[in-house]
Amino acid sequence: MTDRPDHASLGEYRRKRDFHKSPEPAGKKQRGRRGALRFVVQKHQASHLHFDFRLELDGVMKSWAIPKGPSLDPAVKRLAIEVEDHPIGYNTFEGTIPEGEYGAGTVMIWDRGTYTALDAGDDPVAVLRRGYESGTLEFTLHGERLRGAFALVRTRRGPRRGARSQWLLIKLRDDDARPGSDVVAEHDTSVVSGRDMEAITSGES
Ligand code: MN
C-alpha cells in the first residue's frame, strides 16, 4: 500500500480546466521524483480572495484553499478547505486565469520552499502519507515567509475522499512562531517576481 498510494490523482484537476483557454499547466503526476519535497502558497484573487496552500506528496501537490491565508501566530487557527490535487508544475504558475474559466482571476506565488515531516522517523514520506490519511499532518516549512513547524488537522471530512474536507492550519510553537503577527498583511508581493496583484493582472514583468 505504501508503494501504491491511491490518494493522489490529477483527474479532477484536469476535468475542471480547459488548457487551450487557461495558461495553467496540464501537468502530470511525477512519481519517483527525488530530492526535497516542495511547498508553495499562491495568493489567488478569484471570486473570493484566498490563499492556496500546496504540499508535494506522491507526485502531486496536495492542496487546500485558505480564505484568510496562513499565520505565524500559534493562537490563530486558519480554516483550510481541501481541494483537488494539483500538478507539481503548478508551483511555478503565476499569472491570470481568463474570465469564464475555472478559478478565473490572478494568481501570485506568495511563498515557496521545501518542507519536511516534523517527526520523520526513518521513512519521512510514509510518515507524511499516514498523517494525511489520519487527518493530522505535522511538518516544518522552509520557505521565505513561512518557516518552522505547522500542523494541518482535519475537522470534517468531505463527501468523498479528500474533496472539500475541512482542516485547520495551525502554527506550532517554536522559534519561528510570531505571536500577534499578520504575515499575510506584511507581504503583498510575489516572492518570485516581486510584483503585486495589480502588476500581475496587467501583465507587467
Ligand atoms: Mn485557488
Short mmCIF file of C-alpha atoms and ligand atoms in Angstrom, two decimals:
data_model
loop_
_atom_site.label_atom_id
_atom_site.label_comp_id
_atom_site.label_asym_id
_atom_site.label_seq_id
_atom_site.Cartn_x
_atom_site.Cartn_y
_atom_site.Cartn_z
CA MET A 1 0.00 0.00 0.00
CA THR A 2 2.80 2.41 0.77
CA ASP A 3 4.20 1.69 -2.70
CA ARG A 4 0.95 2.49 -4.45
CA PRO A 5 -0.80 5.33 -2.67
CA ASP A 6 -4.23 5.95 -4.16
CA HIS A 7 -4.90 9.37 -2.70
CA ALA A 8 -3.01 11.26 -5.40
CA SER A 9 -4.79 11.95 -8.68
CA LEU A 10 -4.95 14.76 -11.21
CA GLY A 11 -8.23 13.65 -12.80
CA GLU A 12 -10.38 16.25 -11.09
CA TYR A 13 -7.81 18.99 -11.74
CA ARG A 14 -7.87 18.22 -15.48
CA ARG A 15 -11.65 17.83 -15.73
CA LYS A 16 -12.19 21.31 -14.32
CA ARG A 17 -9.90 23.10 -16.77
CA ASP A 18 -9.57 23.79 -20.47
CA PHE A 19 -5.85 24.06 -21.14
CA HIS A 20 -6.44 25.67 -24.51
CA LYS A 21 -8.01 28.62 -22.71
CA SER A 22 -6.16 28.71 -19.38
CA PRO A 23 -2.40 29.33 -19.06
CA GLU A 24 -2.29 26.84 -16.17
CA PRO A 25 -0.14 23.73 -16.73
CA ALA A 26 -1.85 20.43 -17.60
CA GLY A 27 0.99 18.72 -15.79
CA LYS A 28 1.31 15.11 -14.87
CA LYS A 29 1.92 13.00 -11.83
CA GLN A 30 5.64 12.88 -11.09
CA ARG A 31 6.19 9.65 -9.25
CA GLY A 32 9.62 8.74 -8.01
CA ARG A 33 10.85 12.31 -8.02
CA ARG A 34 13.94 12.64 -5.87
CA GLY A 35 15.04 15.47 -3.64
CA ALA A 36 13.32 17.60 -1.07
CA LEU A 37 9.53 17.86 -1.07
CA ARG A 38 8.21 21.23 -2.20
CA PHE A 39 5.54 23.52 -0.91
CA VAL A 40 4.01 26.61 -2.45
CA VAL A 41 1.49 29.20 -1.31
CA GLN A 42 -0.37 31.05 -4.05
CA LYS A 43 -2.44 34.14 -3.42
CA HIS A 44 -5.49 33.81 -5.66
CA GLN A 45 -7.88 36.63 -6.38
CA ALA A 46 -10.77 34.56 -7.73
CA SER A 47 -14.42 35.38 -6.99
CA HIS A 48 -13.18 35.38 -3.39
CA LEU A 49 -9.60 36.14 -2.36
CA HIS A 50 -7.90 33.13 -0.81
CA PHE A 51 -4.51 31.52 -0.45
CA ASP A 52 -3.84 28.11 -1.99
CA PHE A 53 -1.54 26.06 0.20
CA ARG A 54 0.11 23.10 -1.55
CA LEU A 55 2.34 20.31 -0.24
CA GLU A 56 4.08 17.84 -2.52
CA LEU A 57 3.22 14.22 -1.77
CA ASP A 58 3.38 11.17 -4.02
CA GLY A 59 3.92 13.07 -7.24
CA VAL A 60 1.21 15.72 -6.86
CA MET A 61 0.61 18.85 -4.82
CA LYS A 62 -1.99 18.16 -2.12
CA SER A 63 -3.95 21.42 -1.99
CA TRP A 64 -6.01 23.47 0.43
CA ALA A 65 -7.76 26.80 -0.06
CA ILE A 66 -7.26 29.04 2.97
CA PRO A 67 -9.64 32.02 2.90
CA LYS A 68 -7.64 34.12 5.37
CA GLY A 69 -4.21 32.77 4.48
CA PRO A 70 -1.57 31.26 6.75
CA SER A 71 -0.47 32.75 10.07
CA LEU A 72 2.71 32.59 12.13
CA ASP A 73 0.73 33.19 15.31
CA PRO A 74 0.20 29.89 17.19
CA ALA A 75 -3.04 31.27 18.68
CA VAL A 76 -4.59 31.53 15.20
CA LYS A 77 -6.28 28.57 13.53
CA ARG A 78 -6.96 29.08 9.85
CA LEU A 79 -9.70 27.19 8.03
CA ALA A 80 -8.21 25.21 5.14
CA ILE A 81 -10.59 23.61 2.67
CA GLU A 82 -9.09 20.68 0.81
CA VAL A 83 -9.34 20.99 -2.95
CA GLU A 84 -8.25 18.82 -5.87
CA ASP A 85 -4.63 17.71 -6.22
CA HIS A 86 -2.58 19.95 -8.49
CA PRO A 87 0.40 19.01 -10.67
CA ILE A 88 3.87 19.82 -9.32
CA GLY A 89 4.28 22.07 -12.36
CA TYR A 90 1.67 24.37 -10.85
CA ASN A 91 4.30 25.57 -8.35
CA THR A 92 5.76 27.95 -10.89
CA PHE A 93 2.44 29.27 -12.17
CA GLU A 94 1.87 32.97 -11.69
CA GLY A 95 -0.49 34.87 -13.93
CA THR A 96 -4.11 35.34 -14.79
CA ILE A 97 -6.74 32.69 -15.43
CA PRO A 98 -9.12 34.17 -18.03
CA GLU A 99 -12.69 35.10 -17.28
CA GLY A 100 -15.13 32.24 -17.72
CA GLU A 101 -12.52 29.61 -16.84
CA TYR A 102 -12.39 27.69 -13.58
CA GLY A 103 -10.75 29.82 -10.86
CA ALA A 104 -10.73 32.90 -13.09
CA GLY A 105 -8.53 35.62 -11.62
CA THR A 106 -4.97 36.44 -10.68
CA VAL A 107 -2.53 34.01 -9.09
CA MET A 108 0.61 35.16 -7.26
CA ILE A 109 3.36 32.93 -5.90
CA TRP A 110 3.27 34.25 -2.35
CA ASP A 111 5.78 31.82 -0.83
CA ARG A 112 7.63 28.67 -1.75
CA GLY A 113 10.28 26.34 -0.49
CA THR A 114 10.69 22.84 0.81
CA TYR A 115 9.11 21.01 3.71
CA THR A 116 9.91 18.07 5.92
CA ALA A 117 7.93 15.81 8.23
CA LEU A 118 8.07 17.14 11.78
CA ASP A 119 8.70 13.72 13.27
CA ALA A 120 10.25 12.00 10.30
CA GLY A 121 11.39 8.62 11.60
CA ASP A 122 13.28 6.59 9.03
CA ASP A 123 10.64 6.92 6.30
CA PRO A 124 9.53 10.57 6.13
CA VAL A 125 7.20 10.06 3.17
CA ALA A 126 5.40 7.22 4.94
CA VAL A 127 5.01 9.47 7.99
CA LEU A 128 3.53 12.25 5.85
CA ARG A 129 1.23 9.85 3.99
CA ARG A 130 -0.01 8.42 7.28
CA GLY A 131 -0.50 11.92 8.66
CA TYR A 132 -2.50 12.96 5.63
CA GLU A 133 -4.68 9.83 5.76
CA SER A 134 -5.27 10.08 9.51
CA GLY A 135 -6.01 13.81 9.40
CA THR A 136 -3.10 15.09 11.50
CA LEU A 137 -0.25 16.25 9.31
CA GLU A 138 2.72 17.84 11.11
CA PHE A 139 5.56 19.34 9.13
CA THR A 140 8.25 22.01 9.03
CA LEU A 141 8.21 24.63 6.28
CA HIS A 142 11.44 26.00 4.88
CA GLY A 143 10.12 28.94 2.91
CA GLU A 144 10.98 32.61 2.65
CA ARG A 145 8.00 33.90 4.60
CA LEU A 146 6.71 30.75 6.25
CA ARG A 147 9.17 28.86 8.38
CA GLY A 148 9.02 26.42 11.23
CA ALA A 149 6.57 23.80 12.46
CA PHE A 150 2.93 23.68 11.39
CA ALA A 151 0.03 21.27 11.72
CA LEU A 152 -2.89 20.61 9.42
CA VAL A 153 -5.71 18.98 11.36
CA ARG A 154 -8.80 17.63 9.63
CA THR A 155 -12.01 18.62 11.38
CA ARG A 156 -14.62 17.45 8.89
CA ARG A 157 -14.50 15.01 6.02
CA GLY A 158 -15.85 15.95 2.61
CA PRO A 159 -18.44 14.00 0.60
CA ARG A 160 -15.73 11.79 -0.88
CA ARG A 161 -12.07 11.10 -0.35
CA GLY A 162 -10.22 14.36 0.07
CA ALA A 163 -12.84 16.55 -1.57
CA ARG A 164 -13.82 19.64 0.37
CA SER A 165 -12.67 18.19 3.67
CA GLN A 166 -12.19 20.89 6.26
CA TRP A 167 -8.86 21.25 8.01
CA LEU A 168 -7.24 23.83 10.26
CA LEU A 169 -3.75 25.16 9.58
CA ILE A 170 -2.01 25.99 12.84
CA LYS A 171 1.47 27.32 13.54
CA LEU A 172 3.11 25.21 16.23
CA ARG A 173 5.14 26.86 18.95
CA ASP A 174 8.81 27.16 18.12
CA ASP A 175 11.43 29.84 17.45
CA ASP A 176 9.77 30.75 14.16
CA ALA A 177 6.39 31.46 15.76
CA ARG A 178 5.48 35.16 15.82
CA PRO A 179 2.60 35.78 18.21
CA GLY A 180 0.43 38.71 17.23
CA SER A 181 1.86 38.96 13.72
CA ASP A 182 -0.08 39.04 10.45
CA VAL A 183 2.29 37.67 7.83
CA VAL A 184 -0.29 37.88 5.05
CA ALA A 185 -0.70 41.63 5.61
CA GLU A 186 3.06 42.15 5.87
CA HIS A 187 3.80 40.75 2.41
CA ASP A 188 1.70 41.63 -0.62
CA THR A 189 4.16 40.89 -3.41
CA SER A 190 5.26 37.79 -5.29
CA VAL A 191 8.20 36.03 -3.71
CA VAL A 192 9.37 35.19 -7.25
CA SER A 193 8.74 38.28 -9.39
CA GLY A 194 8.30 40.97 -6.75
CA ARG A 195 5.04 42.03 -8.45
CA ASP A 196 1.86 42.90 -6.60
CA MET A 197 -1.54 41.55 -7.68
CA GLU A 198 -2.23 44.58 -9.87
CA ALA A 199 1.04 44.21 -11.76
CA ILE A 200 0.43 40.51 -12.34
CA THR A 201 -3.12 41.20 -13.53
CA SER A 202 -1.96 43.81 -16.01
CA GLY A 203 0.82 41.51 -17.23
CA GLU A 204 3.73 43.74 -16.26
CA SER A 205 7.04 41.97 -15.88
MN MN B 1 -7.41 28.95 -5.72
#
